[in-house]
Short mmCIF file of C-alpha atoms in Angstrom, two decimals:
data_model
loop_
_atom_site.label_atom_id
_atom_site.label_comp_id
_atom_site.label_asym_id
_atom_site.label_seq_id
_atom_site.Cartn_x
_atom_site.Cartn_y
_atom_site.Cartn_z
CA UNK A 1 8.22 8.05 11.03
CA UNK A 2 10.99 10.97 10.11
CA UNK A 3 9.79 14.19 10.34
CA UNK A 4 11.11 14.49 6.31
CA UNK A 5 10.99 10.78 5.53
CA UNK A 6 12.62 9.64 2.72
CA UNK A 7 12.04 8.47 -0.78
CA UNK A 8 12.81 6.75 -3.64
CA UNK A 9 10.17 7.27 -6.53
CA UNK A 10 11.10 4.74 -9.15
CA UNK A 11 8.81 5.56 -12.71
CA UNK A 12 10.41 5.09 -16.70
CA UNK A 13 8.12 8.20 -17.56
CA UNK A 14 10.25 11.40 -17.14
CA UNK A 15 7.13 13.68 -16.91
CA UNK A 16 5.37 11.42 -14.05
CA UNK A 17 8.72 10.50 -12.10
CA UNK A 18 9.08 14.46 -12.12
CA UNK A 19 5.94 15.37 -10.81
CA UNK A 20 6.11 13.01 -8.77
CA UNK A 21 9.49 13.82 -7.26
CA UNK A 22 8.26 17.68 -6.96
CA UNK A 23 4.34 16.96 -4.83
CA UNK A 24 5.98 14.69 -2.62
CA UNK A 25 8.92 16.99 -2.12
CA UNK A 26 5.98 19.48 -1.88
CA UNK A 27 4.65 17.47 1.09
CA UNK A 28 7.40 17.09 2.96
CA UNK A 29 9.29 14.47 1.52
CA UNK A 30 12.78 13.77 0.60
CA UNK A 31 13.27 12.53 -2.57
CA UNK A 32 17.19 11.07 -2.31
CA UNK A 33 16.53 9.43 -5.70
CA UNK A 34 14.32 9.10 -9.16
CA UNK A 35 15.35 6.71 -11.29
CA UNK A 36 13.99 5.15 -14.69
CA UNK A 37 14.57 1.28 -14.56
CA UNK A 38 14.62 -1.80 -12.73
CA UNK A 39 18.53 -2.11 -12.21
CA UNK A 40 18.71 1.28 -11.16
CA UNK A 41 15.91 1.12 -8.82
CA UNK A 42 17.79 -1.97 -6.78
CA UNK A 43 20.61 0.13 -6.60
CA UNK A 44 19.09 3.45 -5.00
CA UNK A 45 16.62 1.05 -2.62
CA UNK A 46 19.95 -0.88 -1.26
CA UNK A 47 21.50 1.78 -1.23
CA UNK A 48 19.44 4.53 0.61
CA UNK A 49 17.17 1.96 2.60
CA UNK A 50 14.20 4.40 2.04
CA UNK A 51 11.16 5.31 4.62
CA UNK A 52 8.98 4.52 1.90
CA UNK A 53 9.26 4.13 -2.02
CA UNK A 54 6.89 5.09 -4.81
CA UNK A 55 7.36 2.67 -7.86
CA UNK A 56 5.82 2.20 -10.94
CA UNK A 57 5.07 -2.40 -11.68
CA UNK A 58 6.17 -1.94 -15.66
CA UNK A 59 9.68 -1.01 -16.20
CA UNK A 60 13.08 -0.51 -18.30
CA UNK A 61 14.90 -3.49 -19.43
CA UNK A 62 11.72 -5.77 -19.42
CA UNK A 63 8.30 -3.20 -19.52
CA UNK A 64 6.70 -5.81 -17.81
CA UNK A 65 6.93 -6.27 -14.09
CA UNK A 66 10.61 -5.19 -13.32
CA UNK A 67 9.78 -2.84 -10.96
CA UNK A 68 7.28 -5.17 -8.98
CA UNK A 69 10.14 -7.79 -9.15
CA UNK A 70 12.33 -5.72 -8.18
CA UNK A 71 11.34 -4.35 -4.72
CA UNK A 72 10.21 -7.29 -3.91
CA UNK A 73 13.48 -9.56 -4.11
CA UNK A 74 14.96 -6.15 -2.13
CA UNK A 75 12.15 -6.76 0.96
CA UNK A 76 13.36 -9.91 0.89
CA UNK A 77 16.96 -9.00 1.95
CA UNK A 78 15.39 -5.87 3.34
CA UNK A 79 12.35 -6.98 5.59
CA UNK A 80 9.35 -4.43 6.11
CA UNK A 81 11.32 -1.92 3.66
CA UNK A 82 7.90 0.28 2.78
CA UNK A 83 7.31 0.22 -0.73
CA UNK A 84 4.03 1.94 -2.36
CA UNK A 85 3.45 0.04 -6.06
CA UNK A 86 1.47 2.10 -8.91
CA UNK A 87 0.21 -0.21 -12.00
CA UNK A 88 -2.22 0.70 -14.42
CA UNK A 89 -4.25 -1.74 -14.30
CA UNK A 90 -5.27 -3.90 -11.10
CA UNK A 91 -3.45 -7.36 -11.18
CA UNK A 92 -4.36 -9.66 -8.01
CA UNK A 93 -1.42 -11.90 -8.65
CA UNK A 94 0.36 -8.93 -8.27
CA UNK A 95 -0.69 -7.44 -4.83
CA UNK A 96 -1.20 -10.92 -3.08
CA UNK A 97 2.40 -11.02 -4.21
CA UNK A 98 3.08 -7.55 -2.25
CA UNK A 99 0.55 -9.02 1.44
CA UNK A 100 2.25 -12.60 1.26
CA UNK A 101 5.01 -12.24 3.80
CA UNK A 102 2.69 -9.93 6.62
CA UNK A 103 4.41 -7.86 7.16
CA UNK A 104 2.94 -4.34 6.26
CA UNK A 105 4.05 -1.27 4.77
CA UNK A 106 2.27 -2.25 1.54
CA UNK A 107 0.69 -0.08 -0.63
CA UNK A 108 -0.39 -0.78 -4.02
CA UNK A 109 -2.86 1.55 -5.89
CA UNK A 110 -3.50 2.16 -9.49
CA UNK A 111 -2.08 5.25 -11.30
CA UNK A 112 -5.24 7.27 -12.13
CA UNK A 113 -5.19 8.10 -7.89
CA UNK A 114 -1.84 10.36 -8.17
CA UNK A 115 -4.05 12.33 -9.68
CA UNK A 116 -5.69 13.11 -6.49
CA UNK A 117 -3.22 14.79 -4.75
CA UNK A 118 -4.07 14.81 -1.08
CA UNK A 119 -5.40 11.26 -1.92
CA UNK A 120 -2.13 9.67 -3.08
CA UNK A 121 0.15 11.39 0.13
CA UNK A 122 -2.11 10.43 2.82
CA UNK A 123 -1.30 6.50 1.16
CA UNK A 124 2.09 6.98 0.96
CA UNK A 125 2.36 8.30 4.46
CA UNK A 126 0.54 5.42 5.67
CA UNK A 127 2.64 3.25 3.71
CA UNK A 128 5.87 5.15 5.51
CA UNK A 129 4.23 4.35 8.37
CA UNK A 130 4.11 0.94 8.20
CA UNK A 131 0.57 0.32 7.24
CA UNK A 132 -1.26 -1.08 4.65
CA UNK A 133 -2.59 1.08 1.32
CA UNK A 134 -5.08 -1.02 -1.10
CA UNK A 135 -6.89 1.06 -4.08
CA UNK A 136 -10.57 -0.25 -3.53
CA UNK A 137 -10.82 -1.46 -7.18
CA UNK A 138 -7.71 -3.94 -6.19
CA UNK A 139 -9.95 -4.76 -2.73
CA UNK A 140 -12.96 -5.97 -4.44
CA UNK A 141 -10.95 -8.12 -6.73
CA UNK A 142 -8.99 -9.73 -4.32
CA UNK A 143 -12.24 -10.49 -1.87
CA UNK A 144 -14.76 -11.35 -5.57
CA UNK A 145 -11.64 -13.93 -5.91
CA UNK A 146 -11.65 -15.48 -2.63
CA UNK A 147 -12.69 -19.09 -2.75
CA UNK A 148 -13.31 -19.45 1.08
CA UNK A 149 -14.73 -17.51 3.80
CA UNK A 150 -12.47 -16.79 6.62
CA UNK A 151 -14.54 -13.71 7.51
CA UNK A 152 -17.84 -15.65 7.99
CA UNK A 153 -18.93 -14.91 11.58
CA UNK A 154 -18.69 -10.82 10.85
CA UNK A 155 -21.54 -8.71 11.13
CA UNK A 156 -22.30 -6.83 7.87
CA UNK A 157 -20.78 -3.58 8.90
CA UNK A 158 -17.78 -5.29 10.81
CA UNK A 159 -17.42 -6.35 6.69
CA UNK A 160 -17.80 -3.04 6.29
CA UNK A 161 -15.20 -1.01 8.67
CA UNK A 162 -12.96 -4.11 7.55
CA UNK A 163 -12.94 -2.82 4.24
CA UNK A 164 -12.15 0.29 5.13
CA UNK A 165 -9.46 -0.53 7.02
CA UNK A 166 -8.01 -2.56 4.32
CA UNK A 167 -8.03 1.01 2.31
CA UNK A 168 -5.38 1.83 5.21
CA UNK A 169 -8.64 4.03 6.85
CA UNK A 170 -7.23 5.50 9.74
CA UNK A 171 -10.50 4.98 13.11
CA UNK A 172 -11.19 8.68 12.51
CA UNK A 173 -11.21 8.11 8.89
CA UNK A 174 -13.48 5.48 8.72
CA UNK A 175 -16.18 6.92 11.84
CA UNK A 176 -16.45 10.02 9.13
CA UNK A 177 -16.78 7.30 6.17
CA UNK A 178 -19.56 5.58 8.12
CA UNK A 179 -21.57 8.52 10.02
CA UNK A 180 -20.81 7.35 13.06
CA UNK A 181 -18.30 7.90 16.76
CA UNK A 182 -14.55 7.20 16.66
CA UNK A 183 -15.49 5.29 19.80
CA UNK A 184 -17.95 2.76 18.05
CA UNK A 185 -15.06 2.37 15.22
CA UNK A 186 -13.27 1.37 18.18
CA UNK A 187 -15.16 -1.52 19.40
CA UNK A 188 -16.06 -2.94 15.76
CA UNK A 189 -12.49 -3.05 14.48
CA UNK A 190 -11.83 -4.74 18.41
CA UNK A 191 -14.94 -7.20 17.68
CA UNK A 192 -13.07 -8.06 14.33
CA UNK A 193 -9.82 -9.17 15.96
CA UNK A 194 -11.18 -11.37 18.17
CA UNK A 195 -13.34 -13.35 15.95
CA UNK A 196 -10.33 -13.45 13.51
CA UNK A 197 -7.86 -14.99 16.61
CA UNK A 198 -6.12 -12.27 16.62
CA UNK A 199 -4.39 -11.05 19.70
CA UNK A 200 -3.55 -7.91 21.33
CA UNK A 201 0.54 -7.17 20.13
CA UNK A 202 0.89 -3.63 18.30
CA UNK A 203 -2.57 -2.06 17.29
CA UNK A 204 -0.43 -1.52 12.92
CA UNK A 205 0.30 -5.61 13.28
CA UNK A 206 -2.73 -6.03 14.26
CA UNK A 207 -4.70 -4.08 11.82
CA UNK A 208 -2.51 -5.67 9.31
CA UNK A 209 -2.99 -9.30 9.93
CA UNK A 210 -6.55 -8.64 9.80
CA UNK A 211 -6.57 -7.07 6.44
CA UNK A 212 -4.58 -9.63 4.78
CA UNK A 213 -7.82 -12.40 6.48
CA UNK A 214 -10.34 -9.90 4.75
CA UNK A 215 -7.97 -9.98 1.51
CA UNK A 216 -7.92 -13.92 1.45
CA UNK A 217 -3.76 -13.35 1.62
CA UNK A 218 -2.30 -16.80 3.16
#
């Protein structure tokens, strides 16, 4: 990730768009463009190919899921383009659409999380780095909606570790949350990968695949 990652902000409410721009700039991002409509977002993403984008789900002209659909369409043409989506409510379909390609560099947060600046910026950085940043409420709904359980072989502690991994937590952050050593977290993650049949490769990709299994996304 570059020293000053290039970012596109897409939000139709001016005050929030301006606030996001100032917050990201203050934390080391270069906001190359801030837009307020779906067509402007598509142009900005294709023109700048940013290191990360922060995108509101509902944008003009339809004010339905314009922002999400534009982001997905561009990402199909530019695989792995990092996108962090903001939404007022948890929509399981939206989250599954974002995760469906299995490429990572995806986030889905409720807008309330923006008011915790550290948490929000951490999520943006994780997505820019190729990881996932899923809101805990989104995770809870996706897991609750799973008809099958691909994780039956995992212990309760391994499921707990995987749940925090789905939020985007690093091994160090998981260790802090669960009050045990980073080495112990590493052993748990290795066991998770082995039990889920995720072969050795880039660690970020393995984490993404494990998260997809946890969320029941094909």
